[in-house]
mmCIF file of C-alpha atoms in Angstrom:
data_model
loop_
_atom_site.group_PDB
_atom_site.id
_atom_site.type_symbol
_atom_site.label_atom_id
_atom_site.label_comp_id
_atom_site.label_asym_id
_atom_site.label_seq_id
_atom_site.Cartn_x
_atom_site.Cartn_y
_atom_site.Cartn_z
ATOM 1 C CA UNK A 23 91.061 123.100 125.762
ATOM 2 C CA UNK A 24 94.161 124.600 127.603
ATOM 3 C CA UNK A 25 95.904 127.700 126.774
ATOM 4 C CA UNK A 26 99.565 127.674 127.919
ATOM 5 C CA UNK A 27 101.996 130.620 126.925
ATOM 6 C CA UNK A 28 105.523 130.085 127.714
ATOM 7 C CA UNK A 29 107.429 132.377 129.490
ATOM 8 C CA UNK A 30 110.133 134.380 127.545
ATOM 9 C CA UNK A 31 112.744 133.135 129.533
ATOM 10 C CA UNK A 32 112.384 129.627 128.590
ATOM 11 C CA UNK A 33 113.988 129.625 125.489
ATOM 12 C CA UNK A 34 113.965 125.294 125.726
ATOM 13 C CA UNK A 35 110.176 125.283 125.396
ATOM 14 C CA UNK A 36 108.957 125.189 121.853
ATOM 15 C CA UNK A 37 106.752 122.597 121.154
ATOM 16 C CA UNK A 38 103.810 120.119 122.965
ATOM 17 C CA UNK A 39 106.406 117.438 123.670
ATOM 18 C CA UNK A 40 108.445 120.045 125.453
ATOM 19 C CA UNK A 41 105.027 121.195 127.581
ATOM 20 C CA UNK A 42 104.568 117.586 128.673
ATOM 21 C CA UNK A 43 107.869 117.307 130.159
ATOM 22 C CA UNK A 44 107.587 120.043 132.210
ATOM 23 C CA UNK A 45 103.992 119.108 132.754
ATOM 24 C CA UNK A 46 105.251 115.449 134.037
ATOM 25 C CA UNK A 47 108.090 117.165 136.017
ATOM 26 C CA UNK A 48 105.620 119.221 137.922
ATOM 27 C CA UNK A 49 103.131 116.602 138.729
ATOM 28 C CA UNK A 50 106.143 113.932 139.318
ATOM 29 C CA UNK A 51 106.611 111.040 137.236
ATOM 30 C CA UNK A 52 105.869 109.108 140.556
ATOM 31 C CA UNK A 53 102.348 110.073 140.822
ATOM 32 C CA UNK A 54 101.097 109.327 137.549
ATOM 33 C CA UNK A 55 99.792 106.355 137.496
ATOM 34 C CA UNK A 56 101.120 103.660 135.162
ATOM 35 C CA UNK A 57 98.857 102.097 131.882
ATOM 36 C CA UNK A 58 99.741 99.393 130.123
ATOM 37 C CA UNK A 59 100.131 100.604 126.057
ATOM 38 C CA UNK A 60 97.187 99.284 124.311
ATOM 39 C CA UNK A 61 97.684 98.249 120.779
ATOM 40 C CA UNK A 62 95.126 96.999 118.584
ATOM 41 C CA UNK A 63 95.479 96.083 114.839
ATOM 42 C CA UNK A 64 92.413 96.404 112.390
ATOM 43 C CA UNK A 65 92.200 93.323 109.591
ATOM 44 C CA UNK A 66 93.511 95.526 106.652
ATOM 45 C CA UNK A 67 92.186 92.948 103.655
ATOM 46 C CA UNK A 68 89.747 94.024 101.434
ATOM 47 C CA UNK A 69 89.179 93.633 97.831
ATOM 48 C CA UNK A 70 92.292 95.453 96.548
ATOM 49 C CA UNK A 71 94.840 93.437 99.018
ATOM 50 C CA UNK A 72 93.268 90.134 97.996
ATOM 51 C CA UNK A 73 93.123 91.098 93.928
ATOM 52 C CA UNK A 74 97.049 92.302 94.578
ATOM 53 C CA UNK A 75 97.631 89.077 96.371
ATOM 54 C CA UNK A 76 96.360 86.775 93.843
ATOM 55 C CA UNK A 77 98.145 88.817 90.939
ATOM 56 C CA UNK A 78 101.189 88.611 92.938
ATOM 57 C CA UNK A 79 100.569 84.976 92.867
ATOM 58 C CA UNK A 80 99.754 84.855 89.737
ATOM 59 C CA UNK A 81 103.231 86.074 88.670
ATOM 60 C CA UNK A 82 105.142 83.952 90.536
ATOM 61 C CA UNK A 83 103.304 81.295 89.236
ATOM 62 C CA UNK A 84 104.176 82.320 85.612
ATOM 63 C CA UNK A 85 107.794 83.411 86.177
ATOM 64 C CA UNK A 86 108.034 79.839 87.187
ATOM 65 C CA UNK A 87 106.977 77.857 84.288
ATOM 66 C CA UNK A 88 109.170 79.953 82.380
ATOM 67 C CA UNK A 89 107.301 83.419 81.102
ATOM 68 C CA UNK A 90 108.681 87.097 81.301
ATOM 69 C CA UNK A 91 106.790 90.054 82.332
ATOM 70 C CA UNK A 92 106.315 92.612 80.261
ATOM 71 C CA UNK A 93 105.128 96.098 80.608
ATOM 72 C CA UNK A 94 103.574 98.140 77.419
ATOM 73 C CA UNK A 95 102.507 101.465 77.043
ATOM 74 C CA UNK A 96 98.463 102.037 78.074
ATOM 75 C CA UNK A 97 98.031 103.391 74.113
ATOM 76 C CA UNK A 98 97.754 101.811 71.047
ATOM 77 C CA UNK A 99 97.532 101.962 67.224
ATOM 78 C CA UNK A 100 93.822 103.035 66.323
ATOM 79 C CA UNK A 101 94.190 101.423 62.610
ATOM 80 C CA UNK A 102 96.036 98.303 63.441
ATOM 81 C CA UNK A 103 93.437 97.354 66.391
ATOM 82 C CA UNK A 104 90.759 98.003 63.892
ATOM 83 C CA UNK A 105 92.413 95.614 60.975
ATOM 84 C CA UNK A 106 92.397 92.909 63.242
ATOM 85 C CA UNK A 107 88.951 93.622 64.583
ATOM 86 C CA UNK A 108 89.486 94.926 67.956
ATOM 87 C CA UNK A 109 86.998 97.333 69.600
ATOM 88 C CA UNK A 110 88.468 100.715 69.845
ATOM 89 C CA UNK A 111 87.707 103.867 71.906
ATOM 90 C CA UNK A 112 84.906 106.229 70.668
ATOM 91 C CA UNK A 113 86.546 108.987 68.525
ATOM 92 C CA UNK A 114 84.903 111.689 70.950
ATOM 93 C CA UNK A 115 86.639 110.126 74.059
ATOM 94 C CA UNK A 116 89.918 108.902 72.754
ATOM 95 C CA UNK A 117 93.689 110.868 72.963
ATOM 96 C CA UNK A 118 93.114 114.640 71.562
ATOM 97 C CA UNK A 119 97.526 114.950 71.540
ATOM 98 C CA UNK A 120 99.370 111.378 71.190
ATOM 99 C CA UNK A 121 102.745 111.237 71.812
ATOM 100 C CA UNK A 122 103.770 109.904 68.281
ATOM 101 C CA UNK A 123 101.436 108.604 65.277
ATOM 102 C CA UNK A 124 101.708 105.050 66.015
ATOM 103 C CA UNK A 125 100.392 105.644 69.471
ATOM 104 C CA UNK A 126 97.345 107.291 68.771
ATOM 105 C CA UNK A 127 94.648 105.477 71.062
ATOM 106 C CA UNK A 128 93.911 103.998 74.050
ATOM 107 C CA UNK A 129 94.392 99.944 73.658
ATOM 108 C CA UNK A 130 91.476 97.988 74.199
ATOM 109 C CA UNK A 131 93.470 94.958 74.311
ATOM 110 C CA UNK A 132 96.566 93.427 75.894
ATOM 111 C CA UNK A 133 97.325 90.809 73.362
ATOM 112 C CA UNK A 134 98.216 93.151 69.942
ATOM 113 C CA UNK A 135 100.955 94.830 72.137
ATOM 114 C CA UNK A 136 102.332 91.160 73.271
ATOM 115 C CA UNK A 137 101.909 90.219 69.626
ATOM 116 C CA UNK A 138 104.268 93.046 68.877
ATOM 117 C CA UNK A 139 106.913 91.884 71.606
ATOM 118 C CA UNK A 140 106.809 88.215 69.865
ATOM 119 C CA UNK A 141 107.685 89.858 66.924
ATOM 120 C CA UNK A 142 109.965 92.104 67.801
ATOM 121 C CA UNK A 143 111.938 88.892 69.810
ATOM 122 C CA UNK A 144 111.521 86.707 66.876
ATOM 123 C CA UNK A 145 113.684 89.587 64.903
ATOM 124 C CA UNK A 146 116.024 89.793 67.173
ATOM 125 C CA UNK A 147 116.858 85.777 66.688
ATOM 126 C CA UNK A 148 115.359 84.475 70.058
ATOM 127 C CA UNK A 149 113.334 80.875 68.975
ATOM 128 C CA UNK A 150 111.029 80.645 72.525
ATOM 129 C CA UNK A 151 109.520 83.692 73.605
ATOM 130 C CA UNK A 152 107.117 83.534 76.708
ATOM 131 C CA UNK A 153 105.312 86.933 77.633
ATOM 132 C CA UNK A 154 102.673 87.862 80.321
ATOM 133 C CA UNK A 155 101.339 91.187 81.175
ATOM 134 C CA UNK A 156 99.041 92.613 83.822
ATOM 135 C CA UNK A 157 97.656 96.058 83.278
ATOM 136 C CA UNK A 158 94.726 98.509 82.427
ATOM 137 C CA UNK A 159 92.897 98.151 78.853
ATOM 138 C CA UNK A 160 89.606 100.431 78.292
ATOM 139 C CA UNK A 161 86.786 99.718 76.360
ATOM 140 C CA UNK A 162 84.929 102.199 73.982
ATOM 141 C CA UNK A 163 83.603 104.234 76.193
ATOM 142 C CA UNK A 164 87.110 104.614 77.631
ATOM 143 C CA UNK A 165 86.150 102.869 80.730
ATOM 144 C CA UNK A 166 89.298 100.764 82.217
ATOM 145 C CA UNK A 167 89.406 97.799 83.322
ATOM 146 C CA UNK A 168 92.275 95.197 84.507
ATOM 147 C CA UNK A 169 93.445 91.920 82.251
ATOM 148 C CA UNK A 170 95.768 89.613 82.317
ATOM 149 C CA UNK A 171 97.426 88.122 78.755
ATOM 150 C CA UNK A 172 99.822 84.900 77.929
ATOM 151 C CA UNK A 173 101.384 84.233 74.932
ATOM 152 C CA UNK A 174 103.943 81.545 74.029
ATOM 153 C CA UNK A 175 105.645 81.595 70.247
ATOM 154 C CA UNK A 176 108.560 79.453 69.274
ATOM 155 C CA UNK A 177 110.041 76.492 70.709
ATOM 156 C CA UNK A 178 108.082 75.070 73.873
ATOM 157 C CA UNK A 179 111.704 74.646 75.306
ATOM 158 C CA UNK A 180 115.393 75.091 74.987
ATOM 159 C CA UNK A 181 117.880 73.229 72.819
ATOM 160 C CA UNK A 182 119.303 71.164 75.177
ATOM 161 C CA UNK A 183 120.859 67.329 74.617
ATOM 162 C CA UNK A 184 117.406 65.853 76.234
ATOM 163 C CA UNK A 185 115.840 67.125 72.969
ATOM 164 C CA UNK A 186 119.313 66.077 70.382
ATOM 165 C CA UNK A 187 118.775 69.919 69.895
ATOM 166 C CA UNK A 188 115.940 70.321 68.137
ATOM 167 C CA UNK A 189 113.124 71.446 70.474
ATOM 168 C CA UNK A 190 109.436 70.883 69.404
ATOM 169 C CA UNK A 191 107.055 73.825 68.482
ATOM 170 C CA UNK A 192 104.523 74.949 71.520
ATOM 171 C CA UNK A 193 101.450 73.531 70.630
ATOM 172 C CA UNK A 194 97.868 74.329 71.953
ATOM 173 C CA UNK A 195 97.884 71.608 74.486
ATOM 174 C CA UNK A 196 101.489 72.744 75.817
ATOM 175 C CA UNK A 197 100.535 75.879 75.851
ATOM 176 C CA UNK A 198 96.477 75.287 77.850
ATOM 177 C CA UNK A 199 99.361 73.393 80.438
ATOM 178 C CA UNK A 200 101.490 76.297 81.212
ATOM 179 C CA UNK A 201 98.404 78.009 81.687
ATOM 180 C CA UNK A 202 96.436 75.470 83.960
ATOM 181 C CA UNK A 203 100.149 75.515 85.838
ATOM 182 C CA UNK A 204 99.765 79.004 86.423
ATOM 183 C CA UNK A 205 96.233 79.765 87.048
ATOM 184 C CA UNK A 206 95.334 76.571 88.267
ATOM 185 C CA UNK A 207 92.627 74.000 86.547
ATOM 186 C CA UNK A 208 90.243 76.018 83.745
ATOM 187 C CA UNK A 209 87.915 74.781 81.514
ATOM 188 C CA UNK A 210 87.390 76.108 77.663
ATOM 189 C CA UNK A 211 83.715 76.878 76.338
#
Protein backbone atom coordinates (compact mmCIF):
# COMPACT_ATOMS: atom_id res chain seq x y z
CA UNK A 1 0.00 0.00 0.00
CA UNK A 2 1.47 3.53 -0.81
CA UNK A 3 0.51 6.70 0.73
CA UNK A 4 1.18 9.70 -1.56
CA UNK A 5 -0.03 13.31 -0.54
CA UNK A 6 0.28 15.87 -3.13
CA UNK A 7 1.87 18.91 -2.59
CA UNK A 8 -0.35 22.10 -2.39
CA UNK A 9 1.25 23.61 -5.12
CA UNK A 10 0.26 21.14 -7.63
CA UNK A 11 -3.02 22.15 -8.27
CA UNK A 12 -2.90 19.57 -11.75
CA UNK A 13 -2.75 16.51 -9.49
CA UNK A 14 -6.11 15.18 -8.50
CA UNK A 15 -6.59 11.81 -9.20
CA UNK A 16 -4.49 8.14 -9.63
CA UNK A 17 -4.20 8.67 -13.38
CA UNK A 18 -2.62 12.01 -12.67
CA UNK A 19 -0.04 10.15 -9.95
CA UNK A 20 1.00 7.72 -12.68
CA UNK A 21 2.05 10.32 -14.99
CA UNK A 22 4.19 11.90 -12.84
CA UNK A 23 5.17 8.52 -11.52
CA UNK A 24 6.17 7.45 -15.32
CA UNK A 25 7.82 10.91 -15.82
CA UNK A 26 10.08 10.33 -12.90
CA UNK A 27 11.13 6.85 -13.61
CA UNK A 28 11.25 7.71 -17.59
CA UNK A 29 9.04 6.18 -19.97
CA UNK A 30 12.38 4.71 -21.41
CA UNK A 31 13.12 2.51 -18.59
CA UNK A 32 10.01 0.78 -18.12
CA UNK A 33 10.04 -2.04 -19.73
CA UNK A 34 7.48 -2.79 -22.44
CA UNK A 35 4.48 -5.81 -22.04
CA UNK A 36 2.54 -6.87 -24.55
CA UNK A 37 -1.50 -6.19 -23.41
CA UNK A 38 -2.90 -9.47 -22.55
CA UNK A 39 -6.49 -10.00 -23.33
CA UNK A 40 -8.37 -12.97 -22.60
CA UNK A 41 -12.16 -13.56 -23.17
CA UNK A 42 -14.18 -16.02 -20.87
CA UNK A 43 -17.02 -18.27 -22.93
CA UNK A 44 -20.04 -16.16 -21.65
CA UNK A 45 -22.91 -19.02 -22.64
CA UNK A 46 -24.77 -20.51 -20.12
CA UNK A 47 -28.28 -21.51 -19.74
CA UNK A 48 -29.90 -18.05 -19.99
CA UNK A 49 -27.84 -17.01 -23.35
CA UNK A 50 -28.74 -20.32 -24.97
CA UNK A 51 -32.73 -20.21 -23.71
CA UNK A 52 -32.55 -16.31 -25.13
CA UNK A 53 -30.94 -17.61 -28.23
CA UNK A 54 -33.35 -20.22 -29.08
CA UNK A 55 -36.40 -17.83 -28.20
CA UNK A 56 -34.81 -15.35 -30.36
CA UNK A 57 -34.91 -18.02 -32.90
CA UNK A 58 -37.91 -19.01 -32.21
CA UNK A 59 -39.38 -15.61 -33.18
CA UNK A 60 -37.83 -15.19 -36.19
CA UNK A 61 -38.96 -18.35 -37.11
CA UNK A 62 -42.63 -17.36 -36.44
CA UNK A 63 -42.51 -13.77 -37.76
CA UNK A 64 -41.64 -15.63 -40.86
CA UNK A 65 -44.43 -17.91 -41.54
CA UNK A 66 -46.54 -15.07 -40.96
CA UNK A 67 -47.47 -14.60 -36.96
CA UNK A 68 -47.35 -11.28 -34.85
CA UNK A 69 -46.00 -10.93 -31.46
CA UNK A 70 -47.92 -9.96 -28.93
CA UNK A 71 -47.33 -8.80 -25.47
CA UNK A 72 -50.23 -9.09 -22.60
CA UNK A 73 -50.38 -7.98 -19.27
CA UNK A 74 -48.82 -10.78 -16.52
CA UNK A 75 -52.65 -10.65 -14.79
CA UNK A 76 -55.70 -12.08 -15.59
CA UNK A 77 -59.46 -12.50 -14.96
CA UNK A 78 -59.85 -14.89 -11.82
CA UNK A 79 -63.62 -15.88 -12.97
CA UNK A 80 -63.12 -16.20 -16.64
CA UNK A 81 -59.89 -18.59 -16.16
CA UNK A 82 -62.01 -20.55 -13.81
CA UNK A 83 -65.18 -20.91 -16.41
CA UNK A 84 -63.01 -22.34 -18.79
CA UNK A 85 -61.21 -24.55 -16.32
CA UNK A 86 -57.90 -23.05 -15.93
CA UNK A 87 -55.89 -23.46 -12.69
CA UNK A 88 -55.74 -20.24 -10.87
CA UNK A 89 -53.51 -18.79 -8.10
CA UNK A 90 -54.31 -19.72 -4.43
CA UNK A 91 -56.56 -16.94 -2.98
CA UNK A 92 -53.87 -16.43 -0.09
CA UNK A 93 -51.06 -15.71 -2.67
CA UNK A 94 -52.81 -13.94 -5.46
CA UNK A 95 -53.03 -9.74 -6.13
CA UNK A 96 -54.23 -8.07 -2.63
CA UNK A 97 -54.81 -4.37 -4.98
CA UNK A 98 -55.50 -5.06 -8.89
CA UNK A 99 -55.32 -2.40 -11.06
CA UNK A 100 -58.98 -2.69 -12.38
CA UNK A 101 -61.70 -5.58 -11.75
CA UNK A 102 -61.10 -7.42 -14.83
CA UNK A 103 -57.49 -7.82 -13.92
CA UNK A 104 -57.75 -9.33 -10.73
CA UNK A 105 -55.19 -12.37 -10.82
CA UNK A 106 -52.17 -13.58 -11.87
CA UNK A 107 -52.74 -15.65 -15.36
CA UNK A 108 -51.88 -19.10 -15.26
CA UNK A 109 -52.11 -19.31 -18.88
CA UNK A 110 -50.98 -17.62 -22.09
CA UNK A 111 -53.66 -18.80 -24.38
CA UNK A 112 -57.10 -16.98 -22.70
CA UNK A 113 -55.23 -13.61 -23.18
CA UNK A 114 -54.38 -14.61 -27.05
CA UNK A 115 -57.97 -15.82 -27.19
CA UNK A 116 -58.93 -12.31 -26.24
CA UNK A 117 -56.60 -10.66 -29.01
CA UNK A 118 -58.42 -13.09 -31.71
CA UNK A 119 -61.40 -11.66 -30.62
CA UNK A 120 -60.76 -8.43 -30.25
CA UNK A 121 -59.11 -8.60 -34.19
CA UNK A 122 -62.02 -10.49 -35.40
CA UNK A 123 -64.18 -7.21 -34.18
CA UNK A 124 -62.22 -5.03 -35.62
CA UNK A 125 -62.92 -6.81 -39.28
CA UNK A 126 -59.42 -8.49 -39.77
CA UNK A 127 -60.34 -12.35 -41.36
CA UNK A 128 -56.53 -14.02 -40.53
CA UNK A 129 -55.18 -13.31 -37.31
CA UNK A 130 -51.80 -15.05 -36.32
CA UNK A 131 -50.56 -14.38 -32.63
CA UNK A 132 -47.53 -15.70 -30.59
CA UNK A 133 -46.42 -14.70 -27.22
CA UNK A 134 -43.46 -15.46 -24.99
CA UNK A 135 -43.73 -14.55 -21.36
CA UNK A 136 -44.13 -15.49 -17.58
CA UNK A 137 -47.44 -17.47 -16.43
CA UNK A 138 -47.52 -18.78 -12.61
CA UNK A 139 -49.09 -21.62 -11.32
CA UNK A 140 -51.14 -21.82 -8.01
CA UNK A 141 -48.72 -21.47 -5.81
CA UNK A 142 -47.73 -18.33 -7.72
CA UNK A 143 -44.59 -19.87 -8.86
CA UNK A 144 -43.58 -18.49 -12.55
CA UNK A 145 -42.58 -20.08 -15.10
CA UNK A 146 -41.84 -19.25 -18.99
CA UNK A 147 -44.32 -20.47 -22.09
CA UNK A 148 -44.62 -19.99 -25.31
CA UNK A 149 -48.41 -19.86 -27.13
CA UNK A 150 -49.62 -19.95 -31.04
CA UNK A 151 -52.81 -19.36 -32.20
CA UNK A 152 -54.11 -19.00 -35.78
CA UNK A 153 -58.08 -17.94 -36.37
CA UNK A 154 -59.47 -16.98 -39.71
CA UNK A 155 -58.32 -17.44 -43.10
CA UNK A 156 -54.98 -19.58 -43.39
CA UNK A 157 -54.03 -16.83 -46.01
CA UNK A 158 -54.81 -13.65 -47.80
CA UNK A 159 -57.33 -12.96 -50.55
CA UNK A 160 -55.23 -12.86 -53.27
CA UNK A 161 -56.09 -13.96 -57.21
CA UNK A 162 -54.09 -17.46 -56.51
CA UNK A 163 -57.09 -18.22 -54.25
CA UNK A 164 -60.13 -16.30 -56.88
CA UNK A 165 -60.43 -14.48 -53.44
CA UNK A 166 -61.80 -16.65 -51.27
CA UNK A 167 -59.09 -18.02 -48.94
CA UNK A 168 -59.70 -21.39 -47.10
CA UNK A 169 -60.23 -21.61 -43.25
CA UNK A 170 -56.86 -22.70 -41.16
CA UNK A 171 -57.39 -26.07 -40.39
CA UNK A 172 -55.59 -28.33 -37.77
CA UNK A 173 -53.16 -29.73 -40.21
CA UNK A 174 -52.27 -26.06 -41.56
CA UNK A 175 -52.03 -24.95 -38.49
CA UNK A 176 -49.54 -28.37 -36.77
CA UNK A 177 -47.40 -26.98 -40.24
CA UNK A 178 -46.82 -23.48 -39.25
CA UNK A 179 -45.91 -24.87 -36.10
CA UNK A 180 -43.48 -27.76 -37.20
CA UNK A 181 -42.09 -24.62 -39.54
CA UNK A 182 -41.36 -22.79 -36.58
CA UNK A 183 -40.27 -25.09 -33.94
CA UNK A 184 -39.03 -27.61 -36.09
CA UNK A 185 -40.47 -31.46 -36.39
CA UNK A 186 -42.88 -32.39 -33.09
CA UNK A 187 -44.83 -35.18 -32.48
CA UNK A 188 -48.54 -35.13 -30.73
CA UNK A 189 -49.36 -37.72 -27.81
Amino acid sequence: LISIIVPPFRHDIENIADVAEEIVRIIGIDNIKAKPLAISETNRTNKISNQLKLINKIRNNAIANGFFETITYIFSQRDILEKYNFEVVDANKDILNPIVKELNTFRTTLELNLIQAVSNNIKLGYKSIALFESGIVFDKSRKEHKSLTFVFSGAKEYESIMNAGKPEAIDFFGFSQKIANIIGDFKLE
